[in-house]
CSV table of C-alpha atoms in Angstrom, one decimal:
chain,number,residue,atom,x,y,z
A,1,MET,CA,21.9,-4.6,13.6
A,2,THR,CA,18.5,-3.1,13.3
A,3,ARG,CA,15.9,-5.2,15.0
A,4,PHE,CA,12.1,-5.4,14.3
A,5,GLY,CA,9.0,-7.1,15.6
A,6,VAL,CA,5.5,-7.6,14.3
A,7,ILE,CA,2.2,-6.6,15.9
A,8,GLY,CA,-0.9,-7.3,13.8
A,9,ILE,CA,-1.2,-10.3,11.5
A,10,ASP,CA,-4.6,-9.6,10.0
A,11,HIS,CA,-3.5,-9.2,6.3
A,12,GLY,CA,-1.1,-11.2,4.2
A,13,HIS,CA,1.0,-8.0,3.4
A,14,ILE,CA,2.8,-8.6,6.7
A,15,HIS,CA,4.8,-11.2,4.8
A,16,ASP,CA,6.1,-8.5,2.5
A,17,HIS,CA,7.3,-6.5,5.4
A,18,VAL,CA,9.1,-9.3,7.1
A,19,LYS,CA,10.6,-10.7,3.9
A,20,GLY,CA,11.7,-7.2,2.8
A,21,LEU,CA,13.4,-6.3,6.1
A,22,LEU,CA,15.1,-9.7,6.4
A,23,ARG,CA,16.5,-9.3,2.9
A,24,ALA,CA,17.7,-5.8,3.8
A,25,GLY,CA,19.7,-7.2,6.7
A,26,ALA,CA,17.4,-6.6,9.8
A,27,GLU,CA,16.9,-9.0,12.6
A,28,PHE,CA,13.4,-10.4,13.3
A,29,VAL,CA,12.8,-10.5,17.0
A,30,GLY,CA,9.4,-12.0,17.2
A,31,TYR,CA,5.6,-11.4,16.7
A,32,CYS,CA,2.4,-11.1,18.6
A,33,PRO,CA,0.1,-14.0,17.7
A,34,ARG,CA,-3.2,-12.1,18.3
A,35,SER,CA,-5.2,-12.0,15.1
A,36,SER,CA,-8.7,-11.9,13.6
A,37,VAL,CA,-7.5,-14.5,11.0
A,38,PRO,CA,-6.0,-17.5,12.8
A,39,ALA,CA,-5.1,-19.2,9.5
A,40,LEU,CA,-2.8,-16.3,8.7
A,41,VAL,CA,-1.0,-16.8,12.0
A,42,GLU,CA,-0.6,-20.5,11.3
A,43,GLN,CA,0.8,-19.7,7.9
A,44,PHE,CA,3.1,-17.0,9.4
A,45,ALA,CA,4.4,-19.4,12.0
A,46,ALA,CA,5.1,-22.1,9.4
A,47,THR,CA,7.0,-19.5,7.3
A,48,TYR,CA,9.1,-18.3,10.3
A,49,PRO,CA,9.2,-21.3,12.6
A,50,ASP,CA,12.2,-19.9,14.6
A,51,ALA,CA,10.5,-16.6,15.4
A,52,PRO,CA,9.2,-16.5,19.0
A,53,ARG,CA,5.7,-15.5,19.9
A,54,ILE,CA,5.8,-12.4,22.1
A,55,GLU,CA,2.9,-10.4,23.4
A,56,ARG,CA,2.6,-6.9,22.0
A,57,GLU,CA,3.2,-5.3,25.3
A,58,ALA,CA,6.5,-7.0,25.7
A,59,LEU,CA,7.5,-6.1,22.1
A,60,LEU,CA,6.7,-2.4,22.8
A,61,ALA,CA,8.6,-2.5,26.0
A,62,ASP,CA,11.7,-4.0,24.5
A,63,ASP,CA,14.2,-1.1,24.0
A,64,SER,CA,16.3,-3.2,21.7
A,65,ILE,CA,13.6,-3.2,19.0
A,66,ASP,CA,13.9,-0.4,16.5
A,67,ILE,CA,10.9,-1.1,14.2
A,68,ILE,CA,7.4,-2.3,14.6
A,69,CYS,CA,5.6,-3.7,11.5
A,70,THR,CA,1.8,-4.0,11.4
A,71,ALA,CA,-0.8,-5.3,9.1
A,72,ALA,CA,-3.6,-5.3,11.7
A,73,ILE,CA,-7.2,-4.6,11.0
A,74,PRO,CA,-7.1,-1.2,9.2
A,75,ARG,CA,-8.9,0.7,11.9
A,76,ASP,CA,-6.3,-0.5,14.5
A,77,ARG,CA,-3.1,0.3,12.6
A,78,ALA,CA,-2.8,4.0,13.6
A,79,GLY,CA,-3.2,3.1,17.2
A,80,ILE,CA,-0.6,0.4,17.1
A,81,GLY,CA,1.8,2.8,15.2
A,82,ILE,CA,1.2,5.6,17.8
A,83,ALA,CA,1.9,3.2,20.7
A,84,ALA,CA,5.1,2.0,19.0
A,85,MET,CA,6.3,5.5,18.3
A,86,ARG,CA,5.7,6.6,21.9
A,87,ALA,CA,7.7,3.5,22.9
A,88,GLY,CA,10.6,4.9,20.8
A,89,LYS,CA,10.2,2.8,17.7
A,90,ASP,CA,9.8,3.6,14.0
A,91,VAL,CA,6.8,2.1,12.2
A,92,ILE,CA,6.0,0.3,8.9
A,93,THR,CA,2.3,-0.2,8.4
A,94,ASP,CA,0.3,-1.8,5.7
A,95,LYS,CA,-2.0,0.5,3.8
A,96,PRO,CA,-4.2,2.2,4.8
A,97,GLY,CA,-2.2,3.6,7.7
A,98,VAL,CA,-5.2,5.5,8.9
A,99,THR,CA,-9.0,5.2,8.4
A,100,THR,CA,-10.2,8.6,9.8
A,101,PHE,CA,-9.1,12.2,9.8
A,102,GLU,CA,-8.9,11.9,13.6
A,103,GLN,CA,-6.4,9.1,13.3
A,104,LEU,CA,-4.3,11.1,10.8
A,105,GLU,CA,-4.1,14.0,13.1
A,106,ALA,CA,-3.1,11.7,16.0
A,107,VAL,CA,-0.4,10.2,13.9
A,108,ARG,CA,0.9,13.7,12.9
A,109,GLN,CA,1.0,14.7,16.6
A,110,ALA,CA,2.8,11.5,17.6
A,111,VAL,CA,5.4,11.9,14.9
A,112,ALA,CA,6.0,15.5,15.9
A,113,GLU,CA,6.3,14.7,19.6
A,114,THR,CA,8.5,11.6,19.3
A,115,GLY,CA,10.6,12.2,16.2
A,116,ARG,CA,9.8,8.6,15.1
A,117,MET,CA,8.8,7.6,11.5
A,118,PHE,CA,5.4,6.4,10.5
A,119,SER,CA,5.9,4.8,7.0
A,120,ILE,CA,3.2,3.1,4.9
A,121,CYS,CA,4.4,0.3,2.8
A,122,PHE,CA,2.4,0.7,-0.4
A,123,THR,CA,3.1,-2.8,-1.7
A,124,GLU,CA,1.8,-2.1,-5.2
A,125,ARG,CA,4.7,0.3,-5.7
A,126,HIS,CA,7.3,-0.8,-3.1
A,127,CYS,CA,7.0,-4.5,-3.6
A,128,VAL,CA,6.3,-4.6,-7.4
A,129,ARG,CA,9.5,-4.8,-9.4
A,130,SER,CA,7.9,-3.3,-12.5
A,131,ALA,CA,6.8,-0.3,-10.5
A,132,VAL,CA,10.3,0.2,-9.2
A,133,LYS,CA,11.7,0.1,-12.7
A,134,ALA,CA,9.1,2.6,-13.9
A,135,GLY,CA,10.2,5.0,-11.3
A,136,LYS,CA,13.8,4.8,-12.6
A,137,LEU,CA,12.7,5.2,-16.2
A,138,VAL,CA,10.7,8.3,-15.3
A,139,ALA,CA,13.6,9.8,-13.4
A,140,GLU,CA,15.9,9.1,-16.4
A,141,GLY,CA,13.5,11.1,-18.6
A,142,ALA,CA,12.5,8.1,-20.7
A,143,ILE,CA,9.0,9.5,-21.4
A,144,GLY,CA,9.7,13.2,-20.8
A,145,ARG,CA,7.6,15.1,-18.2
A,146,VAL,CA,4.8,13.0,-16.7
A,147,ILE,CA,1.4,14.6,-17.2
A,148,GLN,CA,-1.1,11.9,-16.3
A,149,THR,CA,-1.4,8.5,-14.6
A,150,MET,CA,-4.2,6.0,-15.0
A,151,GLY,CA,-4.2,3.3,-12.4
A,152,VAL,CA,-6.6,0.4,-11.8
A,153,GLY,CA,-6.6,-1.9,-8.8
A,154,PRO,CA,-9.1,-4.8,-9.4
A,155,HIS,CA,-9.2,-7.4,-6.6
A,156,ARG,CA,-10.9,-10.8,-6.2
A,157,LEU,CA,-13.4,-11.0,-3.5
A,158,GLY,CA,-12.9,-14.7,-2.8
A,159,SER,CA,-14.4,-16.5,0.2
A,160,GLY,CA,-13.6,-16.9,3.9
A,161,ARG,CA,-13.2,-13.2,4.6
A,162,PRO,CA,-13.2,-12.2,8.3
A,163,ASP,CA,-16.2,-10.4,9.7
A,164,TRP,CA,-14.4,-7.0,9.9
A,165,PHE,CA,-13.8,-7.1,6.1
A,166,TRP,CA,-17.4,-6.2,5.5
A,167,GLU,CA,-17.6,-3.4,8.1
A,168,HIS,CA,-17.1,0.1,6.7
A,169,ASP,CA,-15.5,1.5,9.9
A,170,ALA,CA,-13.0,-1.4,10.0
A,171,PHE,CA,-11.6,-1.0,6.5
A,172,GLY,CA,-12.4,2.7,5.9
A,173,GLY,CA,-14.1,2.4,2.6
A,174,ILE,CA,-12.8,1.1,-0.8
A,175,ILE,CA,-11.0,4.3,-1.7
A,176,VAL,CA,-9.2,4.5,1.6
A,177,ASP,CA,-8.5,0.7,1.7
A,178,ILE,CA,-7.4,0.1,-1.9
A,179,ALA,CA,-7.1,3.3,-3.9
A,180,SER,CA,-4.5,4.7,-1.5
A,181,HIS,CA,-2.1,2.6,-3.6
A,182,GLN,CA,-2.9,4.4,-6.7
A,183,ILE,CA,-2.9,7.8,-5.0
A,184,ASP,CA,0.6,7.1,-3.8
A,185,GLN,CA,1.6,6.2,-7.3
A,186,PHE,CA,0.1,9.4,-8.8
A,187,LEU,CA,2.0,11.6,-6.4
A,188,PHE,CA,5.2,9.7,-6.9
A,189,TYR,CA,5.4,9.3,-10.6
A,190,THR,CA,4.2,12.9,-11.3
A,191,GLY,CA,6.5,14.4,-8.7
A,192,SER,CA,3.6,16.1,-7.0
A,193,ASP,CA,4.0,17.2,-3.4
A,194,ARG,CA,0.3,18.0,-3.1
A,195,ALA,CA,-2.9,17.4,-5.1
A,196,GLU,CA,-6.6,18.0,-5.0
A,197,MET,CA,-9.4,15.6,-5.2
A,198,VAL,CA,-11.6,16.6,-8.2
A,199,ALA,CA,-14.4,14.0,-8.0
A,200,SER,CA,-15.0,10.6,-6.5
A,201,GLN,CA,-17.7,7.9,-6.4
A,202,VAL,CA,-18.3,4.6,-4.7
A,203,GLY,CA,-20.8,1.8,-5.1
A,204,ASN,CA,-22.0,-1.5,-3.8
A,205,PHE,CA,-23.3,-3.3,-6.9
A,206,ALA,CA,-23.2,-7.0,-5.9
A,207,ASN,CA,-23.0,-7.3,-2.1
A,208,GLU,CA,-26.3,-6.1,-0.7
A,209,GLN,CA,-26.0,-8.6,2.1
A,210,ALA,CA,-23.3,-6.2,3.5
A,211,PRO,CA,-24.8,-2.7,3.1
A,212,GLY,CA,-21.6,-1.1,4.6
A,213,PHE,CA,-19.4,-2.6,2.0
A,214,GLU,CA,-18.2,-1.0,-1.2
A,215,ASP,CA,-17.2,-3.1,-4.2
A,216,PHE,CA,-16.4,-0.2,-6.7
A,217,GLY,CA,-14.8,3.2,-6.5
A,218,ASP,CA,-13.1,5.7,-8.7
A,219,LEU,CA,-11.7,9.2,-8.5
A,220,LEU,CA,-10.0,12.0,-10.3
A,221,LEU,CA,-7.0,13.8,-9.0
A,222,ARG,CA,-5.3,17.0,-10.1
A,223,SER,CA,-2.0,18.7,-9.1
A,224,ASP,CA,-0.1,21.7,-10.5
A,225,LYS,CA,1.9,19.2,-12.6
A,226,ALA,CA,-0.5,16.4,-13.8
A,227,SER,CA,-3.9,14.7,-13.6
A,228,GLY,CA,-4.8,11.2,-12.5
A,229,TYR,CA,-7.6,8.7,-12.9
A,230,ILE,CA,-8.0,5.8,-10.4
A,231,ARG,CA,-10.4,2.8,-10.4
A,232,VAL,CA,-10.6,0.1,-7.8
A,233,ASP,CA,-13.1,-2.8,-7.5
A,234,TRP,CA,-13.8,-6.3,-6.2
A,235,PHE,CA,-14.8,-7.8,-9.5
A,236,THR,CA,-11.9,-9.9,-10.6
A,237,PRO,CA,-13.5,-13.0,-12.2
A,238,ASP,CA,-12.6,-16.5,-10.8
A,239,GLY,CA,-11.3,-17.4,-14.2
A,240,LEU,CA,-8.4,-15.0,-14.0
A,241,PRO,CA,-5.2,-16.9,-12.8
A,242,SER,CA,-4.3,-14.0,-10.5
A,243,TRP,CA,-6.0,-12.1,-7.7
A,244,GLY,CA,-6.2,-9.0,-9.9
A,245,ASP,CA,-5.1,-7.5,-13.2
A,246,GLY,CA,-3.5,-4.4,-11.7
A,247,ARG,CA,-2.3,-1.9,-14.3
A,248,LEU,CA,-0.8,1.5,-14.5
A,249,THR,CA,-0.3,3.8,-17.5
A,250,ILE,CA,2.1,6.7,-17.1
A,251,LEU,CA,1.8,9.3,-19.8
A,252,GLY,CA,4.7,11.7,-20.5
A,253,THR,CA,5.3,14.4,-23.0
A,254,GLU,CA,7.6,12.2,-25.0
A,255,GLY,CA,6.1,8.7,-24.5
A,256,TYR,CA,4.3,6.4,-22.1
A,257,ILE,CA,4.9,3.4,-19.9
A,258,GLU,CA,2.3,0.7,-19.2
A,259,LEU,CA,2.7,-1.7,-16.3
A,260,ARG,CA,1.0,-5.1,-16.3
A,261,LYS,CA,1.9,-5.8,-12.7
A,262,TYR,CA,0.6,-9.3,-11.9
A,263,ILE,CA,-0.4,-10.9,-15.2
A,264,ASP,CA,-0.2,-10.2,-19.0
A,265,ILE,CA,-3.6,-11.5,-20.2
A,266,ALA,CA,-3.1,-14.2,-22.9
A,267,GLY,CA,0.5,-12.9,-23.2
A,268,ARG,CA,3.8,-13.5,-21.5
A,269,GLU,CA,4.0,-15.8,-18.5
A,270,GLY,CA,4.7,-14.4,-15.0
A,271,LYS,CA,4.3,-10.9,-13.7
A,272,ASP,CA,6.2,-7.5,-13.7
A,273,HIS,CA,5.7,-6.7,-17.3
A,274,LEU,CA,6.7,-3.2,-18.5
A,275,PHE,CA,6.1,-1.7,-21.9
A,276,LEU,CA,7.9,1.5,-22.8
A,277,VAL,CA,6.9,3.5,-25.9
A,278,ASN,CA,8.8,6.7,-26.9
A,279,GLY,CA,10.7,8.2,-29.8
A,280,SER,CA,13.1,5.3,-29.9
A,281,GLY,CA,10.3,2.8,-30.5
A,282,VAL,CA,8.4,0.1,-28.5
A,283,GLN,CA,10.3,-1.8,-25.9
A,284,TYR,CA,9.3,-4.7,-23.6
A,285,ILE,CA,11.1,-4.9,-20.3
A,286,ASP,CA,11.0,-8.0,-18.0
A,287,CYS,CA,11.3,-6.5,-14.5
A,288,SER,CA,11.4,-9.8,-12.6
A,289,GLY,CA,15.0,-9.2,-11.6
A,290,GLU,CA,14.7,-5.6,-10.5
A,291,GLU,CA,15.8,-4.8,-7.0
A,292,LEU,CA,13.3,-3.6,-4.4
A,293,ASP,CA,14.7,-0.5,-2.7
A,294,TYR,CA,12.1,0.4,-0.1
A,295,PHE,CA,13.2,-1.8,2.8
A,296,ARG,CA,16.9,-1.2,2.4
A,297,GLN,CA,16.3,2.6,2.2
A,298,PHE,CA,14.0,2.5,5.2
A,299,LEU,CA,16.7,0.7,7.3
A,300,SER,CA,19.1,3.4,6.3
A,301,ASP,CA,16.6,6.1,7.3
A,302,VAL,CA,16.2,4.5,10.7
A,303,GLU,CA,19.9,4.5,11.3
A,304,ASN,CA,20.6,8.0,9.8
A,305,ARG,CA,17.2,9.7,10.5
A,306,THR,CA,16.7,10.6,6.9
A,307,GLU,CA,13.7,10.2,4.5
A,308,THR,CA,15.0,8.4,1.4
A,309,ALA,CA,12.4,5.6,1.4
A,310,MET,CA,9.5,8.0,1.6
A,311,THR,CA,9.0,11.4,3.1
A,312,GLN,CA,6.6,11.8,6.0
A,313,ASP,CA,4.8,14.6,4.1
A,314,HIS,CA,4.1,12.1,1.3
A,315,VAL,CA,2.5,9.7,3.7
A,316,TYR,CA,0.3,12.5,5.1
A,317,GLU,CA,-0.7,13.7,1.7
A,318,VAL,CA,-1.7,10.2,0.5
A,319,CYS,CA,-3.8,9.7,3.6
A,320,ARG,CA,-5.4,13.1,3.3
A,321,LEU,CA,-6.4,12.6,-0.3
A,322,SER,CA,-7.7,9.1,0.4
A,323,LEU,CA,-9.8,10.3,3.3
A,324,GLU,CA,-11.1,13.3,1.4
A,325,ALA,CA,-12.0,11.2,-1.7
A,326,GLN,CA,-13.7,8.7,0.5
A,327,THR,CA,-15.8,11.1,2.6
A,328,LYS,CA,-16.9,13.2,-0.4
A,329,ALA,CA,-17.6,10.3,-2.7
A,330,ALA,CA,-21.0,10.2,-4.4
A,331,ARG,CA,-22.8,6.8,-4.0
A,332,ILE,CA,-23.8,5.5,-7.3
A,333,SER,CA,-25.3,2.2,-6.2
A,334,GLN,CA,-26.5,0.5,-3.0
A,335,GLY,CA,-26.7,-3.2,-3.6
A,336,GLY,CA,-28.8,-5.1,-6.1
């Protein structure tokens, strides 16, 4: 049985990793309790009361562990992943997997030298059932050839954020931190191996107390197959009964798909709503029962040294585009 451990409980996405791997049949060995968010560790311990607390050095030294998962502070994820790969383990990291070009190059080198996998779990695709269903519909030709995606990732700022949340070098900027989700989706749904960043911009409109923070960002992408528009922000109102109204529209030559991932405003209850419009008419699909494939596929990849869950080149391209869009972004507001 494939065994895994956790190093880095600084974001709630770590629950998706553990839950997904357990459902896929892996064994949870234990976790390192070091964290910048003690409340997350307490919640994690309550969720997995039988999982032992093990220091990260011991987890890395344990040759029986095949996979290390991390949702550490973003700037620390690449380092943890590299240490794990050099210890003979494959890696699942929360997005963003890297926050600098230097980290990306170091990850590339470690993968090449160790033969291990550095996979980023893009939860807004891999852990969203409507997104999984959309991928299957696209593959079946339900909307013809995909020529554009429009993805938005609004988030609620909330309260009680750790200090690093406001530090630009810690989270990498709003495009690196959040829009990597939508960049991943653009490449995946359009079938693009590579793309170019056409234009990008970021702003800090409402958080002048933290000048290094960014609460808005958008960008345009273009490949030899399609174009894409992405917007991310921290302006979800408190009145919305969800952390964000994440949506994705996939335009094809013979129809389109719209995903209302987390809420259908003033509409149907629950989440994972998919609307398909093509020559056959308009169809609503409840995707709440759709199987999530990523973790099962990743375990198969670990065993067979394949790339069915996600290719390593795809990971690199998402990271490259995110970093380029972030570093070249025009600043359209600085507080106030």
